[in-house]
PDB file of C-alpha atoms and ligand atoms in Angstrom:
ATOM      1  CA  MET A   1      99.801  76.455 118.201  1.00 56.00           C
ATOM      2  CA  SER A   2      99.156  78.006 114.785  1.00 70.00           C
ATOM      3  CA  THR A   3     101.984  78.565 112.363  1.00 92.00           C
ATOM      4  CA  LEU A   4     101.556  82.317 112.779  1.00 96.00           C
ATOM      5  CA  SER A   5     101.951  82.110 116.559  1.00 95.00           C
ATOM      6  CA  GLU A   6     105.132  80.115 116.092  1.00 96.00           C
ATOM      7  CA  LEU A   7     106.390  82.742 113.678  1.00 97.00           C
ATOM      8  CA  TYR A   8     105.563  85.528 116.178  1.00 97.00           C
ATOM      9  CA  GLU A   9     107.693  83.735 118.785  1.00 97.00           C
ATOM     10  CA  GLU A  10     110.605  83.643 116.365  1.00 97.00           C
ATOM     11  CA  ILE A  11     110.158  87.313 115.473  1.00 98.00           C
ATOM     12  CA  ALA A  12     110.126  88.237 119.174  1.00 97.00           C
ATOM     13  CA  LEU A  13     113.587  86.696 119.551  1.00 97.00           C
ATOM     14  CA  CYS A  14     115.059  88.661 116.634  1.00 97.00           C
ATOM     15  CA  GLN A  15     117.891  91.001 117.635  1.00 97.00           C
ATOM     16  CA  LEU A  16     119.410  91.587 114.193  1.00 96.00           C
ATOM     17  CA  CYS A  17     118.979  95.375 114.300  1.00 96.00           C
ATOM     18  CA  GLU A  18     120.068  97.888 116.914  1.00 95.00           C
ATOM     19  CA  ILE A  19     116.452  99.096 117.265  1.00 96.00           C
ATOM     20  CA  ALA A  20     115.462  95.718 118.721  1.00 96.00           C
ATOM     21  CA  LYS A  21     117.251  96.778 121.920  1.00 95.00           C
ATOM     22  CA  TYR A  22     115.052  99.832 122.359  1.00 95.00           C
ATOM     23  CA  ARG A  23     111.655  98.406 121.541  1.00 97.00           C
ATOM     24  CA  THR A  24     108.976  98.123 124.219  1.00 97.00           C
ATOM     25  CA  LYS A  25     107.228  95.402 122.235  1.00 98.00           C
ATOM     26  CA  VAL A  26     107.888  93.848 118.891  1.00 98.00           C
ATOM     27  CA  VAL A  27     105.011  94.359 116.421  1.00 98.00           C
ATOM     28  CA  PRO A  28     104.834  91.277 114.187  1.00 98.00           C
ATOM     29  CA  GLY A  29     101.400  91.869 112.683  1.00 98.00           C
ATOM     30  CA  GLU A  30      97.893  90.642 113.357  1.00 97.00           C
ATOM     31  CA  GLY A  31      94.759  89.338 111.741  1.00 97.00           C
ATOM     32  CA  ALA A  32      93.200  86.250 110.321  1.00 94.00           C
ATOM     33  CA  GLU A  33      95.546  83.468 109.237  1.00 95.00           C
ATOM     34  CA  ASN A  34      93.157  82.739 106.355  1.00 95.00           C
ATOM     35  CA  ALA A  35      92.665  86.400 105.354  1.00 97.00           C
ATOM     36  CA  ASP A  36      92.113  87.018 101.645  1.00 97.00           C
ATOM     37  CA  ILE A  37      93.643  90.469 101.838  1.00 98.00           C
ATOM     38  CA  MET A  38      96.809  91.685 103.512  1.00 98.00           C
ATOM     39  CA  PHE A  39      97.711  95.325 104.219  1.00 98.00           C
ATOM     40  CA  ILE A  40     101.385  96.164 104.643  1.00 98.00           C
ATOM     41  CA  GLY A  41     102.462  99.416 106.286  1.00 98.00           C
ATOM     42  CA  GLU A  42     105.872 100.807 107.092  1.00 98.00           C
ATOM     43  CA  ALA A  43     106.978 100.487 110.717  1.00 98.00           C
ATOM     44  CA  PRO A  44     105.487 100.594 114.211  1.00 98.00           C
ATOM     45  CA  GLY A  45     105.074 104.013 115.782  1.00 96.00           C
ATOM     46  CA  TRP A  46     104.874 104.905 119.476  1.00 96.00           C
ATOM     47  CA  HIS A  47     101.402 103.439 120.062  1.00 97.00           C
ATOM     48  CA  GLU A  48     102.208 100.231 118.223  1.00 98.00           C
ATOM     49  CA  ASP A  49     105.472  99.827 120.163  1.00 97.00           C
ATOM     50  CA  GLN A  50     103.554 100.189 123.438  1.00 97.00           C
ATOM     51  CA  GLN A  51     100.865  97.663 122.522  1.00 98.00           C
ATOM     52  CA  GLY A  52     102.725  95.236 120.240  1.00 98.00           C
ATOM     53  CA  ARG A  53      99.967  95.615 117.642  1.00 98.00           C
ATOM     54  CA  PRO A  54     100.103  97.233 114.183  1.00 98.00           C
ATOM     55  CA  PHE A  55      98.155 100.377 113.312  1.00 98.00           C
ATOM     56  CA  VAL A  56      96.598 101.166 116.691  1.00 98.00           C
ATOM     57  CA  GLY A  57      97.426 104.897 116.831  1.00 97.00           C
ATOM     58  CA  PRO A  58      95.736 107.713 114.873  1.00 97.00           C
ATOM     59  CA  ALA A  59      96.796 106.244 111.511  1.00 97.00           C
ATOM     60  CA  GLY A  60      95.353 102.924 112.643  1.00 98.00           C
ATOM     61  CA  GLN A  61      92.022 104.475 113.602  1.00 97.00           C
ATOM     62  CA  TYR A  62      91.899 106.023 110.174  1.00 98.00           C
ATOM     63  CA  LEU A  63      92.759 102.658 108.592  1.00 98.00           C
ATOM     64  CA  ASP A  64      89.888 101.094 110.564  1.00 98.00           C
ATOM     65  CA  ASN A  65      87.549 103.758 109.130  1.00 98.00           C
ATOM     66  CA  LEU A  66      88.841 103.109 105.626  1.00 98.00           C
ATOM     67  CA  LEU A  67      88.235  99.378 106.075  1.00 98.00           C
ATOM     68  CA  ALA A  68      84.737 100.099 107.388  1.00 98.00           C
ATOM     69  CA  SER A  69      84.054 102.161 104.252  1.00 98.00           C
ATOM     70  CA  ILE A  70      84.245  98.892 102.282  1.00 98.00           C
ATOM     71  CA  GLY A  71      82.495  96.773 104.895  1.00 98.00           C
ATOM     72  CA  LEU A  72      85.594  95.139 106.351  1.00 98.00           C
ATOM     73  CA  LYS A  73      86.602  94.789 109.992  1.00 97.00           C
ATOM     74  CA  ARG A  74      90.233  94.535 110.932  1.00 96.00           C
ATOM     75  CA  GLU A  75      89.683  90.944 112.185  1.00 96.00           C
ATOM     76  CA  GLN A  76      88.824  89.927 108.610  1.00 97.00           C
ATOM     77  CA  VAL A  77      92.089  91.160 107.118  1.00 98.00           C
ATOM     78  CA  TYR A  78      95.762  90.749 107.929  1.00 98.00           C
ATOM     79  CA  ILE A  79      97.858  93.798 108.836  1.00 98.00           C
ATOM     80  CA  ALA A  80     101.651  93.830 108.919  1.00 98.00           C
ATOM     81  CA  ASN A  81     104.536  96.221 108.508  1.00 98.00           C
ATOM     82  CA  VAL A  82     107.757  96.160 106.522  1.00 98.00           C
ATOM     83  CA  ILE A  83     109.743  96.290 109.770  1.00 98.00           C
ATOM     84  CA  LYS A  84     108.648  94.890 113.100  1.00 98.00           C
ATOM     85  CA  CYS A  85     110.447  97.216 115.565  1.00 98.00           C
ATOM     86  CA  ARG A  86     109.902 100.944 116.060  1.00 98.00           C
ATOM     87  CA  PRO A  87     112.657 103.112 114.621  1.00 96.00           C
ATOM     88  CA  SER A  88     113.738 105.644 117.251  1.00 89.00           C
ATOM     89  CA  GLY A  89     112.080 109.050 116.977  1.00 85.00           C
ATOM     90  CA  ASN A  90     109.774 107.709 114.263  1.00 83.00           C
ATOM     91  CA  ARG A  91     112.500 108.072 111.639  1.00 94.00           C
ATOM     92  CA  ASP A  92     112.206 106.252 108.327  1.00 95.00           C
ATOM     93  CA  PRO A  93     113.343 102.611 108.283  1.00 97.00           C
ATOM     94  CA  LEU A  94     116.982 102.122 107.249  1.00 97.00           C
ATOM     95  CA  PRO A  95     117.855  99.903 104.271  1.00 97.00           C
ATOM     96  CA  ALA A  96     119.620  97.450 106.623  1.00 97.00           C
ATOM     97  CA  GLU A  97     116.515  97.216 108.813  1.00 97.00           C
ATOM     98  CA  ILE A  98     114.310  96.540 105.800  1.00 97.00           C
ATOM     99  CA  PHE A  99     116.772  93.907 104.606  1.00 97.00           C
ATOM    100  CA  ASN A 100     116.981  92.173 108.003  1.00 97.00           C
ATOM    101  CA  CYS A 101     113.218  92.167 108.491  1.00 98.00           C
ATOM    102  CA  ARG A 102     112.284  91.055 104.995  1.00 97.00           C
ATOM    103  CA  LYS A 103     112.351  87.356 105.818  1.00 97.00           C
ATOM    104  CA  TRP A 104     109.569  87.815 108.398  1.00 98.00           C
ATOM    105  CA  LEU A 105     107.260  89.469 105.910  1.00 98.00           C
ATOM    106  CA  GLU A 106     108.059  86.778 103.352  1.00 97.00           C
ATOM    107  CA  ARG A 107     107.103  84.086 105.899  1.00 97.00           C
ATOM    108  CA  GLN A 108     103.881  85.926 106.767  1.00 98.00           C
ATOM    109  CA  ILE A 109     102.898  86.054 103.101  1.00 97.00           C
ATOM    110  CA  GLU A 110     103.693  82.358 102.707  1.00 96.00           C
ATOM    111  CA  ILE A 111     101.526  81.419 105.697  1.00 96.00           C
ATOM    112  CA  ILE A 112      98.579  83.713 104.975  1.00 97.00           C
ATOM    113  CA  HIS A 113      98.765  83.180 101.259  1.00 96.00           C
ATOM    114  CA  PRO A 114      96.548  86.241 100.560  1.00 97.00           C
ATOM    115  CA  LYS A 115      94.745  86.773  97.287  1.00 97.00           C
ATOM    116  CA  MET A 116      95.392  90.494  97.418  1.00 98.00           C
ATOM    117  CA  ILE A 117      98.293  92.493  98.901  1.00 98.00           C
ATOM    118  CA  VAL A 118      97.784  96.215  99.551  1.00 98.00           C
ATOM    119  CA  THR A 119     100.872  98.317 100.143  1.00 98.00           C
ATOM    120  CA  LEU A 120     100.482 101.377 102.376  1.00 98.00           C
ATOM    121  CA  GLY A 121     103.096 104.025 101.703  1.00 97.00           C
ATOM    122  CA  ARG A 122     106.409 104.207  99.893  1.00 97.00           C
ATOM    123  CA  TYR A 123     108.454 101.648 101.796  1.00 97.00           C
ATOM    124  CA  SER A 124     105.940  98.899 101.426  1.00 98.00           C
ATOM    125  CA  MET A 125     105.299  99.840  97.791  1.00 98.00           C
ATOM    126  CA  ALA A 126     109.041  99.639  97.025  1.00 97.00           C
ATOM    127  CA  MET A 127     109.101  95.947  97.965  1.00 96.00           C
ATOM    128  CA  PHE A 128     106.404  95.019  95.477  1.00 97.00           C
ATOM    129  CA  PHE A 129     106.696  97.756  92.847  1.00 97.00           C
ATOM    130  CA  PRO A 130     110.433  98.557  92.831  1.00 96.00           C
ATOM    131  CA  GLY A 131     111.396 101.773  91.062  1.00 96.00           C
ATOM    132  CA  LYS A 132     107.838 103.093  90.948  1.00 97.00           C
ATOM    133  CA  SER A 133     106.545 106.365  92.325  1.00 97.00           C
ATOM    134  CA  ILE A 134     103.571 106.276  94.654  1.00 97.00           C
ATOM    135  CA  SER A 135     102.062 109.433  93.192  1.00 96.00           C
ATOM    136  CA  LYS A 136     101.896 107.637  89.833  1.00 97.00           C
ATOM    137  CA  ILE A 137     100.786 104.141  90.801  1.00 98.00           C
ATOM    138  CA  HIS A 138      98.523 104.606  93.811  1.00 98.00           C
ATOM    139  CA  GLY A 139      95.102 103.166  93.108  1.00 98.00           C
ATOM    140  CA  THR A 140      96.406 100.823  90.422  1.00 97.00           C
ATOM    141  CA  ALA A 141      96.595  97.044  90.612  1.00 97.00           C
ATOM    142  CA  GLN A 142      98.886  94.467  89.071  1.00 97.00           C
ATOM    143  CA  ARG A 143      98.120  90.793  88.950  1.00 95.00           C
ATOM    144  CA  ARG A 144     101.109  88.477  89.169  1.00 93.00           C
ATOM    145  CA  ASP A 145     100.309  84.789  89.078  1.00 90.00           C
ATOM    146  CA  THR A 146      97.397  84.371  91.452  1.00 92.00           C
ATOM    147  CA  VAL A 147      97.877  87.502  93.570  1.00 96.00           C
ATOM    148  CA  ILE A 148      96.679  91.061  92.982  1.00 97.00           C
ATOM    149  CA  TYR A 149      99.054  93.769  94.229  1.00 98.00           C
ATOM    150  CA  TYR A 150      97.638  97.211  94.896  1.00 98.00           C
ATOM    151  CA  ALA A 151      99.441 100.387  95.995  1.00 98.00           C
ATOM    152  CA  MET A 152      97.931 103.026  98.263  1.00 98.00           C
ATOM    153  CA  TYR A 153      99.180 106.085 100.103  1.00 98.00           C
ATOM    154  CA  HIS A 154     100.042 105.668 103.763  1.00 98.00           C
ATOM    155  CA  PRO A 155      97.087 106.497 106.052  1.00 98.00           C
ATOM    156  CA  ALA A 156      99.312 108.724 108.244  1.00 96.00           C
ATOM    157  CA  ALA A 157     100.244 110.874 105.239  1.00 95.00           C
ATOM    158  CA  ALA A 158      96.628 111.019 104.094  1.00 93.00           C
ATOM    159  CA  LEU A 159      95.433 112.091 107.553  1.00 92.00           C
ATOM    160  CA  HIS A 160      97.321 115.348 107.280  1.00 88.00           C
ATOM    161  CA  GLN A 161      96.956 116.240 103.595  1.00 94.00           C
ATOM    162  CA  GLN A 162      93.526 116.800 102.142  1.00 92.00           C
ATOM    163  CA  SER A 163      94.488 115.837  98.571  1.00 93.00           C
ATOM    164  CA  LEU A 164      95.996 112.537  99.699  1.00 96.00           C
ATOM    165  CA  ARG A 165      92.985 111.918 101.887  1.00 97.00           C
ATOM    166  CA  GLN A 166      90.651 112.133  98.918  1.00 96.00           C
ATOM    167  CA  ALA A 167      92.972 109.846  96.958  1.00 97.00           C
ATOM    168  CA  ILE A 168      93.283 107.185  99.674  1.00 98.00           C
ATOM    169  CA  GLU A 169      89.525 107.153 100.274  1.00 97.00           C
ATOM    170  CA  ALA A 170      88.821 106.779  96.549  1.00 98.00           C
ATOM    171  CA  ASP A 171      91.539 104.110  96.213  1.00 98.00           C
ATOM    172  CA  MET A 172      90.045 102.139  99.102  1.00 98.00           C
ATOM    173  CA  LEU A 173      86.669 102.052  97.381  1.00 98.00           C
ATOM    174  CA  LYS A 174      88.233 100.236  94.409  1.00 98.00           C
ATOM    175  CA  ILE A 175      89.296  97.293  96.582  1.00 98.00           C
ATOM    176  CA  PRO A 176      86.035  95.277  96.733  1.00 98.00           C
ATOM    177  CA  VAL A 177      85.886  94.779  92.959  1.00 97.00           C
ATOM    178  CA  LEU A 178      89.568  93.828  92.804  1.00 97.00           C
ATOM    179  CA  LEU A 179      89.209  91.468  95.739  1.00 97.00           C
ATOM    180  CA  ALA A 180      86.185  89.796  94.186  1.00 96.00           C
ATOM    181  CA  GLU A 181      88.229  89.346  91.004  1.00 93.00           C
ATOM    182  CA  ALA A 182      91.188  87.989  93.002  1.00 92.00           C
ATOM    183  CA  LYS A 183      88.911  85.416  94.598  1.00 91.00           C
ATOM    184  CA  THR A 184      87.957  84.022  91.206  1.00 90.00           C
ATOM    185  CA  VAL A 185      91.589  83.207  90.379  1.00 80.00           C
ATOM    186  CA  PRO A 186      92.224  79.472  90.905  1.00 80.00           C
ATOM    187  CA  GLU A 187      94.320  78.561  93.961  1.00 73.00           C
ATOM    188  CA  ALA A 188      97.990  77.955  93.333  1.00 66.00           C
ATOM    189  CA  LYS A 189     100.362  76.125  95.625  1.00 63.00           C
ATOM    190  CA  PRO A 190     101.950  78.562  98.091  1.00 62.00           C
ATOM    191  CA  GLN A 191     105.306  79.652  96.714  1.00 64.00           C
ATOM    192  CA  PRO A 192     108.343  80.748  98.734  1.00 67.00           C
ATOM    193  CA  GLN A 193     108.345  84.552  98.690  1.00 66.00           C
ATOM    194  CA  GLN A 194     111.249  86.688  97.670  1.00 67.00           C
ATOM    195  CA  LEU A 195     110.437  90.345  97.908  1.00 70.00           C
ATOM    196  CA  SER A 196     111.810  93.119  95.715  1.00 61.00           C
ATOM    197  CA  MET A 197     112.280  90.638  92.922  1.00 48.00           C
ATOM    198  CA  PHE A 198     109.409  91.753  90.754  1.00 55.00           C
ATOM    199  CA  GLU A 199     110.084  93.049  87.292  1.00 50.00           C
ATOM    200  CA  ASP A 200     107.854  95.343  85.269  1.00 49.00           C
TER     201      ASP A 200
HETATM  202  N1  URA B   1     102.375 103.340 110.593  1.00 80.28           N
HETATM  203  C1  URA B   1     102.756 102.156 110.039  1.00 80.28           C
HETATM  204  O1  URA B   1     103.275 102.119 108.944  1.00 80.28           O
HETATM  205  N2  URA B   1     102.524 101.056 110.720  1.00 80.28           N
HETATM  206  C2  URA B   1     101.935 101.043 111.915  1.00 80.28           C
HETATM  207  O2  URA B   1     101.751  99.951 112.460  1.00 80.28           O
HETATM  208  C3  URA B   1     101.548 102.272 112.461  1.00 80.28           C
HETATM  209  C4  URA B   1     101.775 103.404 111.791  1.00 80.28           C
END
């Protein structure tokens, strides 16, 4: 069994938050264990909760189109969320839920060891760019050690607002150059992850 499958089994047993009781399926994440690029969204919605897979509803279809615009298929990337259970009524994740779930995302990053991490939306951005505003930093990248971090709007927000849609589509088109650059950075030993610890 791969390390990711073992991790998924552990995540499926997690009952730290109240919302774990109400989930249909836990949504750990999916994609290639050796992916160079990892996309991190917010939380599962109704469709994801039904299927146990991230980004499979309308926002997911849009994400697939965005990936296709740069020649990537979802099987070539890794897709995860900040929290792994659906918050009831699609509300925003609570700070306690983000805190409880953080260790799973940290383990995923350790296993996949991506060269580039793309945050989708505010909650994911806050873990890697604390204190920043998405309207200011979307479409900008920061290299820390051997990893390039890149902030984008959330596809669900962009679906419904024309100005954000133009921004997310333009931001997506910047990824291939950044990813090519990230691939030229020499490999470092995987480090234990601790999120929300980045300084400016
Ligand atoms: N929105 C997210 O942030 N994640 C999903 O998996 C689906 C919608």
